[in-house]
mmCIF file of C-alpha atoms in Angstrom:
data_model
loop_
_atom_site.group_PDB
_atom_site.id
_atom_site.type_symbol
_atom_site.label_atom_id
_atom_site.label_comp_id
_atom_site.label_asym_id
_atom_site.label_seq_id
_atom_site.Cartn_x
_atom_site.Cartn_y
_atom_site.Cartn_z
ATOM 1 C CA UNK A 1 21.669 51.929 74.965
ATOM 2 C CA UNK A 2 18.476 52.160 73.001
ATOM 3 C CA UNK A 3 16.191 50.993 76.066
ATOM 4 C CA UNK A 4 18.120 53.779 78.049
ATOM 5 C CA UNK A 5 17.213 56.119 74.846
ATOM 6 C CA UNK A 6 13.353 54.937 74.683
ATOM 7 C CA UNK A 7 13.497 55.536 78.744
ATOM 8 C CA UNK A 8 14.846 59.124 77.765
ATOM 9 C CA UNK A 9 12.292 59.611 76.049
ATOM 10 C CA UNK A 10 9.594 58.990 78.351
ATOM 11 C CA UNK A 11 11.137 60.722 80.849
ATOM 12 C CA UNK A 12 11.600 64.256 79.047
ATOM 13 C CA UNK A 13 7.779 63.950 77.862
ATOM 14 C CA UNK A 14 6.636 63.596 81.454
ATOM 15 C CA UNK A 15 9.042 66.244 82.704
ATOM 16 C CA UNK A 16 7.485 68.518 79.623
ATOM 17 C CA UNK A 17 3.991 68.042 80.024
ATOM 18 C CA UNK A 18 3.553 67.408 83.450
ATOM 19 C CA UNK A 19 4.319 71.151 84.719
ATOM 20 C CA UNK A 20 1.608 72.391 81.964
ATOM 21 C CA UNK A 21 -0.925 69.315 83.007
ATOM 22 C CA UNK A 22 -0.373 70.715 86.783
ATOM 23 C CA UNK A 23 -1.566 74.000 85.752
ATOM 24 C CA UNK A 24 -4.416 72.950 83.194
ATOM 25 C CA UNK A 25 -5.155 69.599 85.091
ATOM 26 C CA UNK A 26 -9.483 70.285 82.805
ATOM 27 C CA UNK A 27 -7.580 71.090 79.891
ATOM 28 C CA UNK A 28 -8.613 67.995 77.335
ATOM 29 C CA UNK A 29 -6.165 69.237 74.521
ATOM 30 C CA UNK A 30 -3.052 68.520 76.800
ATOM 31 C CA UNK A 31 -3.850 65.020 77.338
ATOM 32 C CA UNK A 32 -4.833 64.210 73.676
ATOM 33 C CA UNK A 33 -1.452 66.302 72.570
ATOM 34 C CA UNK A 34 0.663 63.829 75.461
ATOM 35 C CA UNK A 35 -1.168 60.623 73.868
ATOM 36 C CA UNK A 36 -0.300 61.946 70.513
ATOM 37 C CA UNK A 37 3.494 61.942 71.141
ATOM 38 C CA UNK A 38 3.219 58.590 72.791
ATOM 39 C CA UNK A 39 1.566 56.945 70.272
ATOM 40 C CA UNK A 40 4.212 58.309 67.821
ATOM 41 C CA UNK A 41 7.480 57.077 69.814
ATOM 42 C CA UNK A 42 5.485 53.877 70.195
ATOM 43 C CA UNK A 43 4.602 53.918 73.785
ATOM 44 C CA UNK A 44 0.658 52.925 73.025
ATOM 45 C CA UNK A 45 -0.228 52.144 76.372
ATOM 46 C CA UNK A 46 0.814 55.083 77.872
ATOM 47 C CA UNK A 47 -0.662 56.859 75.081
ATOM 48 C CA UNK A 48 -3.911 55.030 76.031
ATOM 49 C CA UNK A 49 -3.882 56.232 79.848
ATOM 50 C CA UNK A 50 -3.662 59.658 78.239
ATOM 51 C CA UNK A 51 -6.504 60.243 75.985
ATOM 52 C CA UNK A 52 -8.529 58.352 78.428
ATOM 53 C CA UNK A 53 -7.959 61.245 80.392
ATOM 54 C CA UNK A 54 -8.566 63.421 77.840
ATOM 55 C CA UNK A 55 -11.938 61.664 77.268
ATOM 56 C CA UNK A 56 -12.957 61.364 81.039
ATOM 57 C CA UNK A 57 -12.878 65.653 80.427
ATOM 58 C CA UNK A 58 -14.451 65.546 76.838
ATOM 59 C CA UNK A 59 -16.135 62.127 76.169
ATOM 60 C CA UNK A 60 -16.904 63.258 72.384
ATOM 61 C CA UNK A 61 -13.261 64.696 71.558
ATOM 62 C CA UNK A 62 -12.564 62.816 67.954
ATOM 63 C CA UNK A 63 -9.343 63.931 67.571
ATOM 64 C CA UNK A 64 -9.037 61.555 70.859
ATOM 65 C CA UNK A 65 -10.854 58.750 70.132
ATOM 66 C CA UNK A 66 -9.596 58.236 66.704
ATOM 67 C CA UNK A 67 -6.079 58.622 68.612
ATOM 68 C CA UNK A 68 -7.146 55.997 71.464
ATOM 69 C CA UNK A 69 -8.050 53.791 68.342
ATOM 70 C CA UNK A 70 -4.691 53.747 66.517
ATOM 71 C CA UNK A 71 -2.773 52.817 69.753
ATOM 72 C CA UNK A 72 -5.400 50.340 70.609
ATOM 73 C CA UNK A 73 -4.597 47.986 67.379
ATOM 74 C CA UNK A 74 -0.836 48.451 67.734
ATOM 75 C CA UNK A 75 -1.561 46.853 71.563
ATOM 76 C CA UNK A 76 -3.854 44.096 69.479
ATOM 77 C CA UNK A 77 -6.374 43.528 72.418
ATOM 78 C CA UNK A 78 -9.485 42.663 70.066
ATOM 79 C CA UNK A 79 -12.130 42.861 72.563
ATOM 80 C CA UNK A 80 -11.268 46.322 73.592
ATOM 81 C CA UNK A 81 -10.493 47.762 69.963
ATOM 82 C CA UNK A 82 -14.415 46.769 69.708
ATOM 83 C CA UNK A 83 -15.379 47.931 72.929
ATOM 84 C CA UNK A 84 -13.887 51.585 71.785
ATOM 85 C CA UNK A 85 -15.163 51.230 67.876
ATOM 86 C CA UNK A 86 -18.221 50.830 69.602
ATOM 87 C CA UNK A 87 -17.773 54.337 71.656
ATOM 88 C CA UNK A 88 -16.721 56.237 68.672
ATOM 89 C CA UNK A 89 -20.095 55.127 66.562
ATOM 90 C CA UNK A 90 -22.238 56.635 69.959
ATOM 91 C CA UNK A 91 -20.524 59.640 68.928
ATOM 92 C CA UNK A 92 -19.508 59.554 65.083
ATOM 93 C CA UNK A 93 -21.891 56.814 63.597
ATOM 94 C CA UNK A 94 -20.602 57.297 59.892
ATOM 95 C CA UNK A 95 -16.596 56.891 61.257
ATOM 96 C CA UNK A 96 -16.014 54.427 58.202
ATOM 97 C CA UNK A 97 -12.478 53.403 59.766
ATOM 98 C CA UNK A 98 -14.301 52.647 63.216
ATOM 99 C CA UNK A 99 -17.026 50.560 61.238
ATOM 100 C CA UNK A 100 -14.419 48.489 59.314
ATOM 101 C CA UNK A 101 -11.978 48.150 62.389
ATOM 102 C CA UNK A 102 -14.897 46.858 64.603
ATOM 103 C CA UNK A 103 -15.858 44.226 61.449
ATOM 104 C CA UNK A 104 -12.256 43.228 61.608
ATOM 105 C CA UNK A 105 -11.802 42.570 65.016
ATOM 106 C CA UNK A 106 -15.200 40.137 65.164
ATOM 107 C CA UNK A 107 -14.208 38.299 62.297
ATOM 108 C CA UNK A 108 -10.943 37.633 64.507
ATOM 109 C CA UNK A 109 -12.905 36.620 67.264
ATOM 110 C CA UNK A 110 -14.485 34.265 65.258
ATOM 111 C CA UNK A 111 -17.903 36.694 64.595
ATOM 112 C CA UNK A 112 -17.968 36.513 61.004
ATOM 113 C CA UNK A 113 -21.837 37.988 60.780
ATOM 114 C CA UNK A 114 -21.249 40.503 62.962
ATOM 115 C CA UNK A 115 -17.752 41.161 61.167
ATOM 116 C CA UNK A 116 -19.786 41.241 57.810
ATOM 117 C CA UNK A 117 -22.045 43.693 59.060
ATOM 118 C CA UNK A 118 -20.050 45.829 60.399
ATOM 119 C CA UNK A 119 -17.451 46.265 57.124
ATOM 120 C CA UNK A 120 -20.672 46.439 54.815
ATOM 121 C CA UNK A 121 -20.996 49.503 56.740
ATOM 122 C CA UNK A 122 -17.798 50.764 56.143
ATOM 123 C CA UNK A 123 -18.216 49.888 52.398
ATOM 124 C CA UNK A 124 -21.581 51.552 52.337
ATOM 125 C CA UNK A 125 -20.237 54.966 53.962
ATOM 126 C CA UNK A 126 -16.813 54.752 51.813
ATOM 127 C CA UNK A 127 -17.290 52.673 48.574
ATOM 128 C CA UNK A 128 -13.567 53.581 47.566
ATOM 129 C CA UNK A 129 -11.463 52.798 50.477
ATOM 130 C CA UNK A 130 -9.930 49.577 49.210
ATOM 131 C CA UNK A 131 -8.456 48.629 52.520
ATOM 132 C CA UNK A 132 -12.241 47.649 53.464
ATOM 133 C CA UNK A 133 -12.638 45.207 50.313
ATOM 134 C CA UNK A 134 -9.594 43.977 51.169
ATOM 135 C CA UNK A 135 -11.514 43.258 54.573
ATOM 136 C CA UNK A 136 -14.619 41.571 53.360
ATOM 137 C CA UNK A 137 -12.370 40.147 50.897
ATOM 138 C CA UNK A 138 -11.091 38.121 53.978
ATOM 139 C CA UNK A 139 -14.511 37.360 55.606
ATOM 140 C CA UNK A 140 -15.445 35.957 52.325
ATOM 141 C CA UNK A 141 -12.779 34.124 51.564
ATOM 142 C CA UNK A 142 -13.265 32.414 55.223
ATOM 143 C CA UNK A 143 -16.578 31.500 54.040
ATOM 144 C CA UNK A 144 -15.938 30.118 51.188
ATOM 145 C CA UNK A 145 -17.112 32.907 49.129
ATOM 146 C CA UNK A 146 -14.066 33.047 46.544
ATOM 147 C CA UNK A 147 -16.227 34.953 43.413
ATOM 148 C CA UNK A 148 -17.568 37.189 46.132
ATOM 149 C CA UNK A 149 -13.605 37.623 47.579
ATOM 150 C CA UNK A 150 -12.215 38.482 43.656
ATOM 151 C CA UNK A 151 -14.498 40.963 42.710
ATOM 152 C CA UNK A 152 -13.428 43.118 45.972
ATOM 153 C CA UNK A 153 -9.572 42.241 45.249
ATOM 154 C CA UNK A 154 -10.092 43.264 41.804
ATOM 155 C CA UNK A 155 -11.786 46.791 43.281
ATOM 156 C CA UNK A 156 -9.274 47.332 45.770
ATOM 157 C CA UNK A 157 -6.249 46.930 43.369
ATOM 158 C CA UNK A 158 -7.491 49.173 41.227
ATOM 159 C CA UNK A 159 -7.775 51.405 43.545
ATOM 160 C CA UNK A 160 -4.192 50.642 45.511
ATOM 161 C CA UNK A 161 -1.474 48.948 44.403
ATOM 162 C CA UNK A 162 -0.800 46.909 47.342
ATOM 163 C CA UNK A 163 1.095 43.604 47.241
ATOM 164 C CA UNK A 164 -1.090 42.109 50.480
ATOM 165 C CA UNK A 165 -4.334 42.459 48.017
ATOM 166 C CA UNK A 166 -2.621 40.683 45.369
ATOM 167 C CA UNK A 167 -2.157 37.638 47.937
ATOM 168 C CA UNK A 168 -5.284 37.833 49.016
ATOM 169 C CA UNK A 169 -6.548 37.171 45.440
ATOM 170 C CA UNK A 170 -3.995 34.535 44.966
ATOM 171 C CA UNK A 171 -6.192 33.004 47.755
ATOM 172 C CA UNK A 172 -9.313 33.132 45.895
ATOM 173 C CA UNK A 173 -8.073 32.024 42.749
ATOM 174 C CA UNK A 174 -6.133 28.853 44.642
ATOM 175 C CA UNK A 175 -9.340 27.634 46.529
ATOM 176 C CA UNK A 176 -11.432 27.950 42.972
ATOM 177 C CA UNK A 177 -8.617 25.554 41.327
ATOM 178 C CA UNK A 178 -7.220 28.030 38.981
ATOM 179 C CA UNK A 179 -4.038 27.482 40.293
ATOM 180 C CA UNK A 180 -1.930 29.123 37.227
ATOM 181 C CA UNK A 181 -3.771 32.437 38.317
ATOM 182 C CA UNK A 182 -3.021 31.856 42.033
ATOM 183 C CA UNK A 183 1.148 31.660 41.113
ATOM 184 C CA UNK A 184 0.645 34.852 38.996
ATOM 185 C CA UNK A 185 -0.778 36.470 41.670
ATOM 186 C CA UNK A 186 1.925 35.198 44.687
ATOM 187 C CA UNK A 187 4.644 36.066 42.446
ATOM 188 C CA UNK A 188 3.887 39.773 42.329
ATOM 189 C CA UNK A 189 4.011 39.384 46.458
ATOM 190 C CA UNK A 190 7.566 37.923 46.389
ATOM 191 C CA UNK A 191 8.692 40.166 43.329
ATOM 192 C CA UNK A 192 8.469 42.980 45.959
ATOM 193 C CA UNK A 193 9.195 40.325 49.202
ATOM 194 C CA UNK A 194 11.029 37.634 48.149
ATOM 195 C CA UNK A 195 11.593 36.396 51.775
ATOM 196 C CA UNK A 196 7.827 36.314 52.696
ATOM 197 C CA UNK A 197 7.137 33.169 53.872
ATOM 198 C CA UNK A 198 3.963 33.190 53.938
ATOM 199 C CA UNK A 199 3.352 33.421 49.716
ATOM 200 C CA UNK A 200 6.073 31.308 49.795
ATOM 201 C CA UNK A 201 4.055 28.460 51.381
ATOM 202 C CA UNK A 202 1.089 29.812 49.234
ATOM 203 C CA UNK A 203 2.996 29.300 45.811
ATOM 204 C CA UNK A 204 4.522 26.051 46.597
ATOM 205 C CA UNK A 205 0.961 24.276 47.330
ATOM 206 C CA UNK A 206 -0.112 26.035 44.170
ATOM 207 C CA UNK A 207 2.496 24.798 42.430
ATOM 208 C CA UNK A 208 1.965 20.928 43.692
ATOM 209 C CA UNK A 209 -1.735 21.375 41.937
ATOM 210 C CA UNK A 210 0.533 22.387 38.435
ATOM 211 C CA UNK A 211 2.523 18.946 38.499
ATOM 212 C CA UNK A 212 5.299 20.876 39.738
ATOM 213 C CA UNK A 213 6.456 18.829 42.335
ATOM 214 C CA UNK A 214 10.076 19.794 42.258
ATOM 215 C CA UNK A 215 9.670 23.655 41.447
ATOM 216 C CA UNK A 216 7.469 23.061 44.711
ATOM 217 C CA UNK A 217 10.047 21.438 47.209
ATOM 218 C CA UNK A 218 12.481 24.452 46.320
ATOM 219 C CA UNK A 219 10.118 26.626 47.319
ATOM 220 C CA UNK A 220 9.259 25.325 50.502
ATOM 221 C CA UNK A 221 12.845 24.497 51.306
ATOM 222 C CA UNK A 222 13.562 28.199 50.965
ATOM 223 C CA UNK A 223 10.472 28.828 52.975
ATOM 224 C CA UNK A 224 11.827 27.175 56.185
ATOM 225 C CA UNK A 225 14.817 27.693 55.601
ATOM 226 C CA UNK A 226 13.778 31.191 56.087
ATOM 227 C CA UNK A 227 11.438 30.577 59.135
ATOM 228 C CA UNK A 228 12.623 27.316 60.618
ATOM 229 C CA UNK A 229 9.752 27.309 63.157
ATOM 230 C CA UNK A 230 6.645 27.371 60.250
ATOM 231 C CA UNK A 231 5.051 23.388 60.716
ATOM 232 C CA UNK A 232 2.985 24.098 58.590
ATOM 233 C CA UNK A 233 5.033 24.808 55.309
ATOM 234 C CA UNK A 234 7.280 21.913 57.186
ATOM 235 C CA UNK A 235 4.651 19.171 56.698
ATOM 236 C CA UNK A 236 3.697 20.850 53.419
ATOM 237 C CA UNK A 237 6.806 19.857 52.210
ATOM 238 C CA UNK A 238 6.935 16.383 54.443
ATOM 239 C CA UNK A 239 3.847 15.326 51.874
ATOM 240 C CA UNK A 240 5.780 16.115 48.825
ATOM 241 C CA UNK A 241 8.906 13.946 50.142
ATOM 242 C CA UNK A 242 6.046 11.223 50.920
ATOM 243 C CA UNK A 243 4.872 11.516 47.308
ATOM 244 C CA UNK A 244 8.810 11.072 46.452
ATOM 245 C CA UNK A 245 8.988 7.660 48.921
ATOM 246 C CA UNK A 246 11.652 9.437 50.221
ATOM 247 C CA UNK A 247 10.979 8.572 53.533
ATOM 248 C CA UNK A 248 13.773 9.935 55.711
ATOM 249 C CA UNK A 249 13.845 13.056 54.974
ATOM 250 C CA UNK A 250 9.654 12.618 55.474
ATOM 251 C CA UNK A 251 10.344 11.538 58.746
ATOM 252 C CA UNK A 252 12.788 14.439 60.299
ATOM 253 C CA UNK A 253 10.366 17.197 58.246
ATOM 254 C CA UNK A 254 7.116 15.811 60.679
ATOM 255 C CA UNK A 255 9.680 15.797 63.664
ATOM 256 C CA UNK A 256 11.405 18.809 63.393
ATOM 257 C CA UNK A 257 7.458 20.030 63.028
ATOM 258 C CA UNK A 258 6.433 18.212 66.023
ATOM 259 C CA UNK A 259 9.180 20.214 67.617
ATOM 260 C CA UNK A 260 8.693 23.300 66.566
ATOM 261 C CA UNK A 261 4.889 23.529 66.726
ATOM 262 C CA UNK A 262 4.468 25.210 70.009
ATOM 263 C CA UNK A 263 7.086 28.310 68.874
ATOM 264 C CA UNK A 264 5.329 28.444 65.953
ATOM 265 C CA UNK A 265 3.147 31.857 65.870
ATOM 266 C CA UNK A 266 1.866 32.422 62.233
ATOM 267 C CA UNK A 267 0.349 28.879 61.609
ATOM 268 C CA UNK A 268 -3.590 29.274 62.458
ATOM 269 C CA UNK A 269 -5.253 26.540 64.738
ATOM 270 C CA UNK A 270 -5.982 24.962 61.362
ATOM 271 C CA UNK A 271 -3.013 24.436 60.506
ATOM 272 C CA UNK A 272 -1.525 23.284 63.501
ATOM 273 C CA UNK A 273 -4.492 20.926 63.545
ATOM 274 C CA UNK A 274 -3.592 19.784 59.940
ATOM 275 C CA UNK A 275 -0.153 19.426 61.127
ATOM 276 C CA UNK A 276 -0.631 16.931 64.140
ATOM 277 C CA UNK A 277 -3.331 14.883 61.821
ATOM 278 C CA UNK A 278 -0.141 14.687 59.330
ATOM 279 C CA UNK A 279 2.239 13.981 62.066
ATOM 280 C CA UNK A 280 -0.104 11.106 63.054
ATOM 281 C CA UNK A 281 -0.899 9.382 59.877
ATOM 282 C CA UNK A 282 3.072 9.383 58.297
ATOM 283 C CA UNK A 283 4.227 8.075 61.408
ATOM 284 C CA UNK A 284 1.998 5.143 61.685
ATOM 285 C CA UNK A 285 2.574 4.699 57.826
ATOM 286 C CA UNK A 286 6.271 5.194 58.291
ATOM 287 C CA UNK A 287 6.502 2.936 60.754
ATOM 288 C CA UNK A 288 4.797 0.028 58.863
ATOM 289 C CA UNK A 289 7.035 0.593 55.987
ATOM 290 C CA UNK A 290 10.213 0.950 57.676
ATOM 291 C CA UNK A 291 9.162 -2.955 59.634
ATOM 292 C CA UNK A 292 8.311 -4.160 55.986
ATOM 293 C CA UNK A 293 11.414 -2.786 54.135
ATOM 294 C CA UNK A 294 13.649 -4.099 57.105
ATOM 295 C CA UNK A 295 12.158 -8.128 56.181
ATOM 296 C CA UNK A 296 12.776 -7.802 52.465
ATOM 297 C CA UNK A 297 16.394 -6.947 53.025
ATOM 298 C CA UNK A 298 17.146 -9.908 55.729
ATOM 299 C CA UNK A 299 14.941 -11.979 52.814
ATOM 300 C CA UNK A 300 17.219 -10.621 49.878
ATOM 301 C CA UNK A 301 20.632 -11.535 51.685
ATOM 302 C CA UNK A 302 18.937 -14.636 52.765
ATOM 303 C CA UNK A 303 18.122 -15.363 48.807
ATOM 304 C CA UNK A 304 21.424 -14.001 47.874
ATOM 305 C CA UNK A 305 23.857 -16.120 50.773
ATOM 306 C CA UNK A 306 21.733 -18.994 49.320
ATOM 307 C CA UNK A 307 22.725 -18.013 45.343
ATOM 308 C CA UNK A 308 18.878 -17.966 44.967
ATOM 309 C CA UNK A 309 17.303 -15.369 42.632
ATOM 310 C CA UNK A 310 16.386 -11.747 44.446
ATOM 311 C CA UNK A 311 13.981 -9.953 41.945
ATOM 312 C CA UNK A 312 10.855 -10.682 42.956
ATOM 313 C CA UNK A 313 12.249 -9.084 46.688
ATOM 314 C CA UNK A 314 13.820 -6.229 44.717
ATOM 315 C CA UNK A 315 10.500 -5.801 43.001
ATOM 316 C CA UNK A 316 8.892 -5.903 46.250
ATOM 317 C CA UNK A 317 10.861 -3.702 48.115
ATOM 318 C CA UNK A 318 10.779 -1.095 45.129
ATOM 319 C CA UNK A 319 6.923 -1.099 45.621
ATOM 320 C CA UNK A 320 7.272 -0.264 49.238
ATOM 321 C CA UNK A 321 9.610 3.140 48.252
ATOM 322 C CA UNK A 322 7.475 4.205 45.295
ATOM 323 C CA UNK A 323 4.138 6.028 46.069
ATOM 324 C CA UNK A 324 1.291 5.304 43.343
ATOM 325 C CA UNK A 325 -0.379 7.705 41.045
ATOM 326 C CA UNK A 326 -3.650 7.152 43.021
ATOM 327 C CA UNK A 327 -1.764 8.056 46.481
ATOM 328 C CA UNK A 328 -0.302 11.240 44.972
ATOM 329 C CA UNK A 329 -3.807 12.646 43.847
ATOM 330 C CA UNK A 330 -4.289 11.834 47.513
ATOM 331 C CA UNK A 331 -2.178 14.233 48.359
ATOM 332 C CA UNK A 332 -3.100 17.370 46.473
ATOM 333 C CA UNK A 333 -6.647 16.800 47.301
ATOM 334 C CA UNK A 334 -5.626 16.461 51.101
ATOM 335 C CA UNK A 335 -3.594 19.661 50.512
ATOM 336 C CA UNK A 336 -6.115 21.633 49.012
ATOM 337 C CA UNK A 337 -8.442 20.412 51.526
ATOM 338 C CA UNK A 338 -6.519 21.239 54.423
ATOM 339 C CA UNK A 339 -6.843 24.887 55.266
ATOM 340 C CA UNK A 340 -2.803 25.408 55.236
ATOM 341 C CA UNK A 341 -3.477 28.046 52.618
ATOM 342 C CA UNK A 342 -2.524 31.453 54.324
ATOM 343 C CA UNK A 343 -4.293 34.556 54.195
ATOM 344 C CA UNK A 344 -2.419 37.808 53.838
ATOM 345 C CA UNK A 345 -3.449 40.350 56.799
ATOM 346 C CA UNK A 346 -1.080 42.487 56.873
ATOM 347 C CA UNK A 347 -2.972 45.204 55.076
ATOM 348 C CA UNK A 348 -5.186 45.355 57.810
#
């Protein structure tokens, strides 16, 4: 019923517009108007075809390209949002929103310079539009550039109260090691989106780095039990079980990873690439483990059949469930390390 609605729709807008379009076929306005209710109803690429043929009539039209520009990053084709930022600056060179889009959609394309460029004009032509330093907040925080990242959070909040800026400086604050900060800042995300899965993930690694291993695991149980396809929070929490020695439940976390890994759409090749390095190692380990503990226990009822004393086995086997204080550091430094931290983008 509602695809027969959305059809509906479609239909009476061509049956409207195309009797006036017949008679004013040079008539710019009456394409851009046409795009306008597309993009509205959510019908981008239609809405596309139509200011296109608004702008084959009137190549400057703003009202047009700005249009084009809005369905363009609903239909999230990077290249072309650039290719059409780039038209609107031939026309409008101080279009802040075209600057910062363009800078947004190299950094995505893996153009950070060009991406940094490009928002520093935005910045430059509209000091005060904090969606921008939430932008170069990003590009920063990609490049390591965490004091850089917090005094454009800082800005932007005080400008907006936006949640996605206050997880974006939980970002900064987590890679710098103030961890305490980074929780403050996550927990105003989930006071307003207590389901998102992303600071979930976010808080929980924080949260490791605060001794707070088992404030951590509920966390990131919650977190996939919300989004059962996330590997990445799914091997998060795989290392925390490895810390534990709990083994078992190690071992179906990195499968049920393994799994889901290819369904998985919010993980970043980074983190995918963190997860199969993870996979890799704990299975190997696992494996080696699971070989010794199977000998001590033939050796202990061995001992035991024999009346012989067992404690130097139980001792033994003990050692082989119990992770050392050395290995856990291990751990947090691997997790810090490993890029599984998640950027909020939303914003943008």
């Amino acid at each position: 019923k509602a695809a027969l609605k959305e059809i509906g729709y479609v239909t009476l807008i061509r049956n409207t517009y195309e009797p006036i379009i017949n008679r004013n076929s040079n008539n710019h306005n009456i394409y851009n108007f046409k795009g306008a209710v597309l993009t509205n109803i959510g019908y981008h690429q239609d809405a596309v075809e139509a200011y296109d043929k608004c702008l084959k009539i009137m190549p400057s039209f703003t009202h047009a390209l700005n249009n084009k520009l809005i369905s363009l990053n609903s239909l999230g084709n990077k290249q072309k949002i650039i290719d059409h930022c780039h038209e609107i600056l031939q026309h409008e060179p101080k279009n802040s929103k075209a600057w910062s889009d363009k800078g947004l959609n190299h950094y995505y394309l893996g153009d950070s310079t060009n991406g940094l460029f490009c928002i520093n004009k935005a910045i430059e032509l509209e000091p005060t539009n904090p969606h921008s330093l939430n932008t170069r907040a990003i590009i920063n925080l990609d490049s390591g550039k965490n004091e850089e990242a917090i005094t454009d959070l800082k800005k932007a909040i005080s400008l907006e109260e936006n949640i996605h800026f206050h997880g974006n400086l939980g970002i900064a604050y987590y890679n710098l090691g103030k961890d305490t900060e980074a929780v403050a800042q996550y927990n105003v995300v989930l006071s307003v989106e207590p389901n998102n899965v992303v600071q979930l993930n976010n808080k929980a690694q924080a949260l490791i780095h605060l001794n707070k291993n088992e404030e951590a695991i509920e966390v990131f149980e919650k977190c996939i039990s919300l989004e059962p396809t996330y590997s990445v929070a799914l091997v998060n929490l795989a290392l925390l079980y490895e810390a534990k020695g709990v083994y078992g439940r190690t071992l179906e976390l990195l499968r049920r990873a393994e799994s889901v890994i290819d369904q998985d759409n919010r993980s970043s090749y980074a983190n995918k690439l963190f997860v199969k390095e993870q996979m890799e190692r704990i299975s190997i380990l696992a494996e080696k483990l699971t070989n010794i503990q199977a000998s001590l226990a033939y050796s202990e009822k061995v001992l035991m059949a024999e009346g012989k004393p067992t404690d130097e086995v139980v001792k033994l086997k003990k050692s082989m469930t119990i992770i050392g204080d050395d290995h856990a550091k291990q751990e947090k430094h691997m997790i810090r390390k490993s890029q599984s931290h998640v950027i909020d983008e939303q914003s943008t």
